[in-house]
Coordinates of C-alpha atoms and ligand atoms in Angstrom, one line a residue:
Chain G
M191 CA -81.6 -40.4 24.1
G192 CA -79.9 -43.5 23.0
M193 CA -76.1 -43.5 22.1
T194 CA -74.1 -44.7 18.2
I195 CA -71.4 -46.8 18.6
T196 CA -69.1 -44.0 17.8
E197 CA -70.6 -41.6 20.8
K198 CA -70.4 -44.3 23.0
I199 CA -67.0 -44.7 22.9
L200 CA -66.2 -41.7 23.3
A201 CA -68.1 -41.0 25.9
H202 CA -66.7 -44.1 28.2
H203 CA -62.5 -42.9 27.5
A204 CA -63.9 -39.2 28.3
D205 CA -65.4 -40.9 31.7
R206 CA -68.7 -39.4 30.8
E207 CA -71.9 -41.0 30.8
Q208 CA -73.2 -39.1 27.9
V209 CA -71.5 -37.4 25.0
E210 CA -73.8 -35.5 22.4
P211 CA -72.5 -34.4 18.9
G212 CA -70.9 -31.0 18.5
E213 CA -69.7 -31.5 21.9
L214 CA -65.5 -31.1 22.8
V215 CA -64.1 -33.8 24.7
N216 CA -60.8 -34.8 26.1
C217 CA -60.5 -38.5 25.3
R218 CA -58.1 -40.9 26.9
V219 CA -56.8 -43.1 23.5
D220 CA -55.9 -47.1 24.2
I221 CA -53.1 -46.8 21.3
V222 CA -51.2 -43.7 19.1
L223 CA -50.0 -44.9 16.1
G224 CA -47.2 -43.6 13.5
N225 CA -45.1 -44.4 10.8
D226 CA -41.7 -43.8 9.1
V227 CA -43.2 -40.4 7.4
T228 CA -45.5 -38.3 10.3
T229 CA -43.1 -39.7 13.4
P230 CA -40.1 -38.0 12.7
V231 CA -42.1 -34.7 12.6
A232 CA -43.9 -36.0 16.1
I233 CA -40.7 -36.9 17.4
R234 CA -39.5 -33.1 17.0
E235 CA -42.8 -31.8 18.7
F236 CA -42.7 -34.2 21.5
E237 CA -38.9 -33.3 22.2
K238 CA -40.1 -29.7 22.5
I239 CA -42.8 -30.8 25.3
G240 CA -40.0 -31.9 27.2
V241 CA -41.1 -35.5 29.2
E242 CA -39.0 -38.1 30.0
R243 CA -41.2 -40.9 28.7
V244 CA -43.9 -41.9 26.7
F245 CA -47.5 -42.1 28.3
D246 CA -47.3 -46.2 28.2
A247 CA -44.4 -48.1 26.5
E248 CA -46.7 -50.5 25.2
R249 CA -49.4 -48.2 23.6
V250 CA -47.2 -46.2 21.0
V251 CA -47.1 -48.1 18.4
I252 CA -44.4 -47.4 15.3
V253 CA -44.5 -48.6 11.6
P254 CA -41.9 -47.9 9.2
D255 CA -43.7 -48.9 6.0
H256 CA -44.0 -45.9 3.5
F257 CA -40.5 -45.4 2.0
T258 CA -38.9 -49.4 3.4
P259 CA -36.8 -51.0 2.8
N260 CA -35.4 -47.7 2.7
K261 CA -35.6 -46.5 -0.5
D262 CA -32.8 -43.8 -0.4
I263 CA -30.5 -42.0 1.5
N264 CA -32.8 -39.6 3.2
S265 CA -35.6 -42.5 3.6
A266 CA -32.9 -44.2 5.3
E267 CA -32.0 -41.2 7.5
Q268 CA -35.6 -40.9 8.8
A269 CA -36.0 -44.3 9.5
R270 CA -33.3 -44.0 11.6
R271 CA -34.5 -41.2 13.5
V272 CA -37.6 -43.3 14.5
R273 CA -35.8 -46.4 15.4
E274 CA -33.8 -44.2 17.6
F275 CA -36.3 -42.8 19.1
A276 CA -38.1 -46.2 19.8
R277 CA -35.3 -47.7 21.3
Q278 CA -34.4 -44.5 23.6
Y279 CA -38.1 -44.6 24.8
G280 CA -38.3 -48.2 25.3
I281 CA -41.3 -48.8 22.4
I282 CA -41.9 -52.1 22.6
N283 CA -44.3 -52.6 19.2
Y284 CA -42.1 -51.1 16.8
F285 CA -41.8 -53.2 13.9
E286 CA -39.1 -53.8 12.0
V287 CA -38.2 -54.2 8.4
G288 CA -38.4 -58.3 8.5
R289 CA -41.0 -58.0 11.4
M290 CA -43.4 -54.9 10.0
G291 CA -46.2 -54.6 7.5
I292 CA -48.4 -52.4 6.2
E293 CA -49.5 -50.3 9.5
H294 CA -53.3 -50.8 8.9
C295 CA -52.7 -54.5 8.2
L296 CA -50.2 -55.0 10.8
L297 CA -52.1 -53.7 14.0
P298 CA -55.3 -55.6 13.8
Q299 CA -53.8 -58.9 13.0
E300 CA -50.8 -58.7 15.5
G301 CA -54.1 -57.9 18.2
L302 CA -52.7 -54.1 18.8
V303 CA -56.2 -52.8 18.3
V304 CA -59.6 -54.3 19.7
P305 CA -63.0 -53.7 19.5
G306 CA -64.1 -50.6 21.8
D307 CA -60.9 -49.0 21.8
L308 CA -60.2 -45.1 20.7
I309 CA -56.9 -45.5 18.5
I310 CA -55.4 -42.1 16.8
G311 CA -52.7 -42.6 14.4
A312 CA -50.8 -40.3 12.5
D313 CA -51.7 -41.7 9.4
S314 CA -55.1 -40.9 7.3
H315 CA -56.2 -44.5 7.1
T316 CA -56.2 -45.4 10.6
C317 CA -59.6 -45.3 10.1
T318 CA -59.3 -48.7 8.9
Y319 CA -59.7 -50.1 12.7
G320 CA -63.5 -49.1 12.8
A321 CA -64.0 -52.4 10.8
L322 CA -63.2 -54.0 14.7
G323 CA -66.1 -51.9 16.1
A324 CA -63.5 -49.3 17.6
F325 CA -63.2 -45.3 17.3
A326 CA -60.2 -44.7 15.0
T327 CA -59.1 -41.7 13.3
G328 CA -56.0 -39.9 11.5
V329 CA -54.2 -36.7 13.1
G330 CA -50.9 -35.4 12.3
S331 CA -47.8 -35.6 13.8
T332 CA -48.6 -32.8 16.3
D333 CA -51.7 -35.1 18.1
M334 CA -49.2 -38.1 18.1
A335 CA -46.8 -35.9 19.9
A336 CA -49.4 -34.7 22.1
A337 CA -50.6 -38.2 22.6
M338 CA -47.9 -40.0 23.2
A339 CA -47.0 -37.5 26.1
T340 CA -50.3 -37.3 27.5
G341 CA -52.3 -40.5 26.7
E342 CA -55.5 -38.3 25.9
A343 CA -56.5 -36.2 22.8
W344 CA -59.1 -33.8 22.4
F345 CA -62.3 -34.5 20.0
K346 CA -65.4 -32.7 18.5
V347 CA -67.8 -35.5 18.9
P348 CA -68.8 -36.4 15.3
E349 CA -72.8 -36.6 14.0
T350 CA -73.2 -40.2 12.2
I351 CA -74.6 -40.8 8.7
K352 CA -75.8 -44.7 8.9
F353 CA -75.2 -46.1 5.2
V354 CA -77.2 -49.5 5.5
Y355 CA -76.8 -52.2 2.5
Y356 CA -79.3 -55.0 1.8
G357 CA -79.7 -57.5 -0.6
E358 CA -77.5 -60.5 -1.9
M359 CA -74.0 -59.1 -3.4
P360 CA -73.6 -60.6 -6.5
R361 CA -70.6 -63.0 -7.5
W362 CA -66.9 -60.6 -7.7
V363 CA -68.3 -57.9 -5.7
G364 CA -67.0 -57.0 -2.4
G365 CA -66.2 -54.3 0.5
K366 CA -64.3 -52.2 -2.4
D367 CA -67.2 -51.9 -4.7
L368 CA -69.5 -51.4 -1.9
I369 CA -67.5 -48.4 -0.6
L370 CA -66.2 -46.9 -4.3
H371 CA -70.1 -47.1 -4.8
T372 CA -70.5 -45.3 -1.5
I373 CA -68.1 -42.3 -1.9
G374 CA -69.1 -42.2 -5.7
D375 CA -72.9 -41.3 -4.1
I376 CA -71.9 -39.2 -1.2
G377 CA -68.4 -37.0 -2.9
V378 CA -65.1 -36.6 -1.3
D379 CA -66.4 -34.5 1.3
G380 CA -69.7 -35.9 1.9
A381 CA -69.2 -37.8 5.3
R382 CA -66.4 -34.3 6.3
Y383 CA -66.1 -34.2 10.2
M384 CA -68.8 -37.1 10.7
A385 CA -68.6 -40.8 11.4
M386 CA -69.6 -43.2 9.1
E387 CA -71.9 -46.2 10.0
F388 CA -72.1 -49.5 8.4
E389 CA -74.6 -51.7 8.5
G390 CA -77.2 -53.5 7.1
E391 CA -77.8 -57.6 5.5
A392 CA -74.7 -57.3 2.8
I393 CA -72.5 -56.2 5.8
R394 CA -73.6 -59.0 7.7
N395 CA -72.7 -61.4 5.6
L396 CA -69.3 -59.3 4.4
S397 CA -65.8 -60.9 5.7
M398 CA -63.3 -59.0 8.2
D399 CA -61.2 -58.5 5.2
N400 CA -63.5 -56.8 3.3
R401 CA -64.8 -54.8 6.1
F402 CA -61.5 -53.6 7.2
T403 CA -61.1 -52.2 3.1
M404 CA -64.6 -50.8 3.8
A405 CA -63.7 -48.2 7.2
N406 CA -60.2 -47.8 5.7
M407 CA -61.9 -45.8 2.5
A408 CA -64.6 -44.0 5.4
I409 CA -61.6 -41.0 4.9
E410 CA -61.8 -40.3 1.3
A411 CA -65.5 -39.3 1.9
G412 CA -64.2 -36.9 4.2
G413 CA -65.3 -39.0 7.4
K414 CA -64.3 -38.8 10.9
N415 CA -64.1 -42.3 11.3
G416 CA -66.1 -45.4 9.3
I417 CA -67.4 -47.9 12.0
F418 CA -69.0 -51.4 12.1
Q419 CA -71.1 -53.1 15.4
P420 CA -68.7 -56.1 16.1
D421 CA -70.4 -59.2 15.6
E422 CA -69.8 -62.9 15.4
K423 CA -67.4 -62.2 13.0
T424 CA -65.6 -59.5 14.7
L425 CA -65.6 -62.6 17.7
D426 CA -64.2 -64.9 15.6
Y427 CA -61.0 -62.5 14.2
V428 CA -59.9 -60.7 17.4
K429 CA -60.6 -63.8 20.2
D430 CA -57.3 -65.2 19.2
R431 CA -55.1 -62.6 18.5
A432 CA -56.3 -59.4 21.0
R433 CA -53.7 -58.8 23.5
R434 CA -55.8 -56.9 25.8
D435 CA -59.6 -57.3 26.8
Y436 CA -62.3 -55.8 24.6
D437 CA -65.7 -54.4 24.5
F438 CA -68.7 -54.8 22.2
Y439 CA -70.1 -51.4 21.9
Q440 CA -73.6 -51.4 19.7
S441 CA -75.7 -48.4 19.0
D442 CA -78.7 -47.8 20.5
S443 CA -82.1 -48.6 19.0
D444 CA -83.0 -45.0 19.4
A445 CA -80.2 -43.1 18.5
C446 CA -79.2 -40.1 16.3
Y447 CA -78.4 -40.0 13.1
H448 CA -77.4 -37.0 10.7
E449 CA -78.9 -38.9 8.0
V450 CA -79.7 -42.9 7.0
R451 CA -78.8 -43.7 2.9
E452 CA -79.7 -47.0 1.9
Y453 CA -78.3 -49.2 -1.1
D454 CA -79.4 -52.3 -2.8
V455 CA -76.0 -54.5 -3.6
S456 CA -78.2 -56.9 -5.2
Q457 CA -77.3 -55.5 -8.7
L458 CA -74.7 -53.9 -8.0
E459 CA -71.3 -54.1 -10.9
P460 CA -67.5 -53.9 -9.8
Q461 CA -66.7 -50.0 -9.1
V462 CA -64.2 -48.1 -10.9
A463 CA -62.9 -44.7 -9.2
F464 CA -61.2 -42.7 -12.4
P465 CA -58.2 -40.2 -12.2
H466 CA -58.2 -37.6 -10.1
L467 CA -60.4 -37.8 -7.2
P468 CA -62.1 -41.4 -5.5
E469 CA -65.2 -40.3 -6.0
N470 CA -65.5 -40.1 -9.6
V471 CA -66.9 -43.4 -9.7
R472 CA -68.2 -45.5 -12.3
P473 CA -69.4 -48.8 -12.7
V474 CA -66.3 -51.3 -14.3
S475 CA -68.5 -51.9 -17.8
E476 CA -68.3 -48.0 -18.5
A477 CA -64.5 -48.7 -17.9
E478 CA -63.8 -51.5 -19.8
G479 CA -61.2 -51.3 -22.8
I480 CA -59.2 -48.3 -21.0
Y481 CA -55.6 -49.5 -21.9
I482 CA -53.2 -49.3 -18.6
D483 CA -49.7 -49.6 -18.1
Q484 CA -49.4 -51.1 -14.5
V485 CA -51.5 -52.7 -12.2
V486 CA -50.7 -52.5 -8.5
I487 CA -53.0 -55.2 -6.1
G488 CA -51.9 -54.6 -2.6
S489 CA -52.1 -51.8 0.3
C490 CA -53.5 -50.7 3.3
T491 CA -56.5 -50.9 1.7
N492 CA -56.7 -54.7 -0.6
G493 CA -53.5 -56.0 0.4
R494 CA -55.1 -59.1 2.8
L495 CA -55.5 -62.5 2.4
E496 CA -58.4 -62.6 0.9
D497 CA -57.3 -60.1 -1.7
L498 CA -54.3 -62.1 -2.5
E499 CA -56.8 -65.3 -2.9
M500 CA -59.2 -63.0 -5.1
A501 CA -56.0 -62.0 -7.3
A502 CA -54.6 -65.7 -7.8
S503 CA -58.1 -67.1 -8.2
I504 CA -58.2 -65.2 -11.9
L505 CA -54.8 -65.4 -12.7
R506 CA -54.2 -68.6 -11.8
N507 CA -52.6 -70.5 -14.9
K508 CA -53.0 -67.2 -17.1
K509 CA -50.2 -64.6 -18.1
V510 CA -49.9 -61.3 -17.2
H511 CA -50.8 -59.2 -20.9
R512 CA -47.5 -58.8 -22.2
E513 CA -48.1 -54.6 -22.6
L514 CA -48.2 -54.7 -19.2
R515 CA -46.7 -54.5 -15.6
V516 CA -47.9 -56.1 -12.5
I517 CA -46.7 -55.5 -9.0
V518 CA -48.1 -57.6 -6.0
I519 CA -47.7 -56.8 -2.7
P520 CA -48.6 -58.6 0.2
G521 CA -49.7 -56.2 3.6
T522 CA -47.6 -58.4 6.4
Q523 CA -44.8 -60.6 6.6
E524 CA -47.8 -63.3 7.9
I525 CA -49.7 -62.5 4.7
Y526 CA -47.0 -63.2 2.3
L527 CA -46.4 -66.6 4.6
E528 CA -49.4 -67.3 4.4
A529 CA -49.9 -66.5 0.6
L530 CA -46.8 -68.9 0.2
R531 CA -47.9 -71.4 1.5
R532 CA -51.2 -71.8 -0.7
G533 CA -49.5 -71.5 -3.5
L534 CA -50.5 -67.9 -4.2
I535 CA -47.3 -66.4 -4.6
E536 CA -46.4 -69.1 -7.2
V537 CA -49.4 -68.3 -8.8
F538 CA -48.2 -64.4 -9.5
V539 CA -44.8 -65.3 -10.3
E540 CA -45.8 -67.5 -13.0
A541 CA -48.6 -65.3 -14.3
G542 CA -45.3 -62.7 -14.8
A543 CA -46.3 -60.7 -11.8
V544 CA -43.2 -59.2 -9.7
V545 CA -44.2 -59.8 -5.7
S546 CA -42.8 -57.8 -3.2
T547 CA -41.7 -57.1 0.5
P548 CA -44.6 -55.3 2.1
T549 CA -44.5 -51.6 1.8
C550 CA -46.6 -48.8 1.1
G551 CA -43.5 -48.3 -2.3
P552 CA -46.3 -47.5 -4.8
C553 CA -49.5 -46.7 -3.4
L554 CA -48.2 -43.0 -2.6
G555 CA -45.7 -42.9 -5.4
G556 CA -42.7 -43.7 -3.0
H557 CA -41.3 -46.3 -4.8
M558 CA -41.6 -49.6 -6.1
G559 CA -43.6 -48.7 -9.4
I560 CA -43.3 -44.9 -9.9
L561 CA -45.4 -43.8 -13.0
A562 CA -43.8 -41.7 -15.9
R563 CA -45.2 -39.0 -17.5
G564 CA -48.8 -40.2 -19.4
E565 CA -48.9 -43.9 -17.9
K566 CA -52.2 -45.1 -16.6
A567 CA -52.5 -47.6 -13.7
L568 CA -55.1 -49.8 -12.0
A569 CA -54.5 -50.2 -8.5
T570 CA -56.6 -51.8 -5.5
T571 CA -55.3 -48.5 -3.6
N572 CA -57.2 -45.8 -1.9
R573 CA -56.4 -42.4 -3.3
N574 CA -56.2 -41.4 -7.1
F575 CA -55.2 -37.9 -7.0
V576 CA -53.1 -36.3 -9.4
G577 CA -49.4 -37.3 -9.2
R578 CA -50.7 -39.8 -6.4
M579 CA -48.5 -42.7 -7.6
G580 CA -46.0 -40.6 -10.0
H581 CA -45.5 -38.3 -12.5
P582 CA -48.0 -35.2 -11.7
E583 CA -49.6 -36.4 -15.7
S584 CA -50.1 -39.9 -14.7
E585 CA -53.7 -41.5 -13.9
V586 CA -54.5 -44.1 -11.4
Y587 CA -57.8 -46.2 -11.4
L588 CA -59.1 -47.8 -8.0
A589 CA -60.4 -51.0 -8.6
S590 CA -60.9 -54.3 -6.4
P591 CA -58.5 -56.9 -6.4
A592 CA -60.9 -59.0 -9.2
V593 CA -60.9 -56.1 -11.5
A594 CA -57.0 -55.7 -10.8
A595 CA -56.4 -59.1 -11.6
A596 CA -58.8 -59.6 -15.0
S597 CA -57.1 -56.0 -15.9
A598 CA -53.7 -57.4 -16.0
V599 CA -54.6 -60.8 -17.7
L600 CA -56.4 -58.8 -20.7
G601 CA -54.1 -54.8 -20.8
R602 CA -57.2 -53.1 -20.2
I603 CA -59.5 -52.4 -17.2
A604 CA -61.8 -55.7 -17.5
V605 CA -64.8 -57.4 -15.5
P606 CA -63.4 -61.0 -14.1
W607 CA -66.3 -63.0 -16.5
E608 CA -64.3 -62.0 -19.2
V609 CA -61.3 -64.0 -17.9
V610 CA -62.9 -66.4 -15.7
S611 CA -65.7 -68.2 -15.9
Chain L
M35 CA -52.1 -9.8 15.0
I36 CA -53.1 -8.3 11.8
L37 CA -52.3 -10.3 8.3
K38 CA -51.8 -8.2 5.6
G39 CA -51.0 -9.7 1.9
K40 CA -52.2 -11.0 -2.0
V41 CA -54.0 -13.4 -2.5
H42 CA -53.4 -16.7 -4.8
C43 CA -56.4 -18.9 -5.5
F44 CA -57.3 -22.5 -6.0
G45 CA -60.1 -24.6 -6.4
D46 CA -62.0 -27.2 -4.7
D47 CA -60.7 -30.1 -3.2
V48 CA -56.9 -29.4 -3.1
D49 CA -55.4 -32.6 -1.5
T50 CA -52.5 -33.0 0.9
D51 CA -50.6 -34.4 -2.9
A52 CA -51.0 -31.4 -4.2
I53 CA -49.8 -29.4 -1.3
I54 CA -46.9 -31.7 -0.8
P55 CA -46.3 -34.6 -2.9
A56 CA -45.5 -37.6 -1.2
R57 CA -41.8 -37.5 -3.4
H58 CA -40.5 -34.9 -1.0
M59 CA -41.7 -36.4 2.4
T60 CA -38.1 -38.2 3.0
T61 CA -37.5 -35.1 4.8
S62 CA -39.4 -32.9 6.9
E63 CA -37.6 -29.8 7.5
P64 CA -40.1 -27.0 6.8
D65 CA -37.4 -24.9 4.2
E66 CA -37.1 -27.8 2.4
L67 CA -41.4 -28.4 2.4
A68 CA -41.7 -25.6 1.5
E69 CA -39.5 -25.3 -2.3
H70 CA -42.1 -27.6 -3.5
C71 CA -45.2 -26.3 -1.5
M72 CA -48.4 -26.7 -4.2
E73 CA -46.2 -28.3 -6.7
D74 CA -48.4 -30.4 -8.4
A75 CA -51.7 -27.8 -8.3
E76 CA -49.2 -24.7 -9.6
P77 CA -45.5 -25.3 -10.7
E78 CA -44.8 -21.5 -10.3
F79 CA -46.6 -20.9 -6.7
V80 CA -43.1 -21.1 -5.1
R81 CA -41.8 -18.8 -7.3
K82 CA -44.7 -16.4 -7.1
V83 CA -45.7 -16.1 -3.5
N84 CA -44.3 -13.6 -1.3
R85 CA -44.5 -13.3 2.6
G86 CA -47.5 -12.6 4.2
D87 CA -49.6 -13.7 0.5
L88 CA -52.5 -15.6 1.4
I89 CA -54.2 -18.9 -0.3
V90 CA -57.7 -19.0 -1.4
A91 CA -59.1 -22.1 -1.8
G92 CA -62.7 -23.9 -2.4
K93 CA -64.8 -26.4 -0.3
N94 CA -62.6 -29.2 1.2
F95 CA -59.1 -28.0 1.3
G96 CA -56.3 -30.4 2.4
C97 CA -57.9 -33.6 1.8
G98 CA -56.6 -36.7 1.8
S99 CA -53.4 -37.7 3.5
S100 CA -52.7 -36.6 7.8
R101 CA -49.5 -35.5 6.6
E102 CA -48.3 -32.3 8.8
H103 CA -45.9 -31.7 6.0
A104 CA -48.5 -29.8 4.0
P105 CA -49.4 -27.1 6.4
I106 CA -45.8 -27.2 7.6
A107 CA -44.9 -26.5 3.8
I108 CA -47.6 -23.9 3.5
Q109 CA -46.6 -21.5 6.7
A110 CA -42.8 -21.9 5.6
A111 CA -43.1 -20.5 2.1
G112 CA -44.9 -17.6 3.5
V113 CA -47.9 -17.7 3.5
S114 CA -49.7 -16.0 6.2
C115 CA -53.2 -17.3 6.2
V116 CA -55.5 -19.7 4.3
I117 CA -59.1 -18.8 3.5
A118 CA -61.6 -22.1 2.6
G119 CA -64.9 -23.1 2.0
S120 CA -64.2 -26.0 4.3
F121 CA -61.4 -27.8 5.1
A122 CA -60.6 -31.5 5.5
R123 CA -60.9 -31.9 9.3
I124 CA -57.2 -33.5 9.7
F125 CA -55.5 -30.4 7.8
Y126 CA -58.2 -28.1 10.0
R127 CA -56.7 -29.5 13.4
N128 CA -53.3 -29.9 11.8
A129 CA -53.3 -26.2 11.1
I130 CA -54.3 -25.2 14.3
N131 CA -52.2 -27.4 16.1
I132 CA -49.0 -25.9 14.6
G133 CA -50.6 -22.3 14.6
L134 CA -51.1 -21.3 10.9
P135 CA -54.3 -19.3 10.9
I136 CA -56.7 -20.7 8.9
L137 CA -60.6 -19.2 8.0
E138 CA -63.7 -20.7 6.7
C139 CA -65.9 -18.3 4.4
E140 CA -67.9 -19.0 1.6
K141 CA -68.5 -15.6 0.8
A142 CA -65.2 -14.3 0.6
V143 CA -64.0 -17.8 -1.0
R144 CA -67.0 -16.8 -3.7
E145 CA -65.9 -13.0 -4.5
V146 CA -61.6 -12.8 -3.9
Q147 CA -59.8 -13.1 -6.7
S148 CA -56.1 -14.1 -7.6
G149 CA -53.4 -11.0 -6.7
D150 CA -56.3 -9.0 -4.4
E151 CA -54.9 -7.4 -1.1
L152 CA -56.7 -8.9 1.8
E153 CA -56.0 -7.5 5.6
V154 CA -57.3 -10.4 8.3
D155 CA -57.9 -11.0 11.3
P156 CA -57.5 -14.4 12.1
V157 CA -58.4 -14.0 15.7
A158 CA -61.1 -12.1 15.1
G159 CA -62.2 -13.8 11.8
S160 CA -62.8 -10.9 10.1
I161 CA -61.6 -10.3 6.3
R162 CA -61.2 -6.7 4.4
N163 CA -60.6 -6.9 0.3
L164 CA -58.4 -3.6 0.1
T165 CA -58.5 -4.3 -3.6
R166 CA -62.7 -4.2 -3.7
N167 CA -63.1 -2.7 -0.5
Q168 CA -65.0 -5.4 0.4
E169 CA -65.6 -7.0 3.9
Y170 CA -66.0 -10.6 5.2
Q171 CA -66.6 -12.4 8.3
A172 CA -65.5 -15.9 8.9
I173 CA -67.0 -18.3 11.5
P174 CA -65.4 -17.9 14.4
F175 CA -63.6 -20.7 16.6
P176 CA -65.1 -22.5 19.5
P177 CA -63.4 -20.9 22.4
F178 CA -61.3 -24.2 23.0
M179 CA -59.5 -24.1 20.1
Q180 CA -58.9 -20.2 20.3
N181 CA -57.1 -21.2 23.4
I182 CA -54.7 -23.2 21.1
I183 CA -54.2 -20.7 19.0
E184 CA -53.4 -18.2 21.4
K185 CA -50.8 -20.1 23.2
G186 CA -49.6 -21.0 19.6
G187 CA -50.4 -24.3 19.1
L188 CA -51.0 -27.6 20.6
I189 CA -47.5 -28.3 22.0
N190 CA -47.4 -25.0 24.0
Y191 CA -51.0 -25.9 25.4
V192 CA -49.8 -29.5 26.5
K193 CA -46.6 -28.6 27.9
E194 CA -48.9 -25.5 30.0
R195 CA -51.1 -28.2 31.2
M196 CA -48.9 -30.8 32.0
K197 CA -47.1 -28.5 34.1
Q198 CA -50.5 -27.7 35.8
Q199 CA -50.9 -30.8 36.5
C200 CA -47.6 -31.6 37.8
Q201 CA -48.0 -28.6 40.5
E202 CA -51.4 -29.7 41.4
Ligands
SF4_972 S1 -50.9 -48.3 1.9 FE1 -51.0 -46.2 1.0 S2 -52.6 -45.6 1.9 FE2 -51.9 -47.4 3.1 S3 -50.8 -46.4 5.0 FE3 -49.9 -47.2 2.8 S4 -49.1 -44.6 1.5 FE4 -50.9 -44.8 2.9

């Protein structure tokens, strides 16, 4: 019987001809990732194992992005711990402030993750790299520690749900809307333990930045990984970046799926997830008129160049509403620089937004834009749990950069075509 | 190993931000994390919980972030076992890896109430409600995971395997 792309990558890394859903397999990992929050715990566990070196100093990637530039003394201590570990073990791909970015924007950009890879990261949004046609999944710190020592990790082969999107996407609708709509449809545990495979006409037309956005939020439906079959667009993206050889896997036509779900996107509106779960999704027309205090444009979901371009196209020659504050966070230093060269940063500052150095910052209620009691934010991030961005009685709405920018101008949740023609 | 304690009930989709909010993740010290366990789901939890108590929750417990700080906080707060209708996968993995007993049992979740006293054998997966005199059987772990649990977590398991490989 045929295999899905997820099954093929797992089989290859387990040195097997064939694997089936439900089987437990031990796999080689190509990349092990950690950040400034999860790596300190991993270091503690790693030291208990008592090995003298990591399995491969080029394949451990550490990105301090959550509380950096350090927000307080405790976070500075954590970052120092991570930095010292990186020095001690000769971790080549340790990215210091000034060279870093939000991990899931940074790794693909740097060509550290490539199609056909098997990647684990001590961060739940590691699933982002599925956009490249890789198997990538989030794990905890102990798994990271074990993989740093052994270069291996165990997996249960997941069943796959195939999501097919057909029709031509309307203007102002993008990857964020597709994935929010999907999570709204299946729920926050709708793909629990499963692989989510995205395909169809609308997906083939989707840019890489939009694919990263979709794969990023697979975890928000409980998915183990989100994956796209690599194509020309993937090749264009990786050919000048990849630091290693890569493999393009495709699902067999007779591969077996747990379920196939189809969506006609031709009539889809921009989507908004209401507090306090990413599954509380409604079309934006049902959210118009909700007043907000803050807009955040950035994160590993929507902090890439196209996202900033989209937001700037709406904010150009406009002003941020006077009763609201806007924080724009480019995902990496490279994205920041390119946004600067293209004049996007100027657009944001002239409109009255603040632009931050790359950081997770407000996305996890870390720093740089914490919400007070009762405040509401509209964010292009991926989670809106209770207290996610600050006070437990604050609220977060999730949407695309287009809806975020339009809302920034009007001071309430709004559709882009209210602001630009 | 038999675990015994009082139940604290929670609903569906308890996320890792509710278990341990990110604002407290500038530390990874178990005792410091324990002080804020379940803070945004039930602020009084830490004061109410006694060593050995159990958390019983609905579906998709531990969804959200990969932070191992979540099961660490629960374990350090003195909770002996989490019983849920289902677990989000990273939480499930993390709990097994650090040796926090967890069980999936929908029937127990439906019938057990806060304050009930339970006796649990996490290896056998048997749950006895001493208050209501009822018994439940949870879904057993596959042998591979049993092995990790019996070794006290993934690190011990890996240590042993690496030693074996060296000897070979
Ligand atoms: S931007 Fe937000 S979701 Fe992404 S890695 Fe950072 S904290 Fe996590």
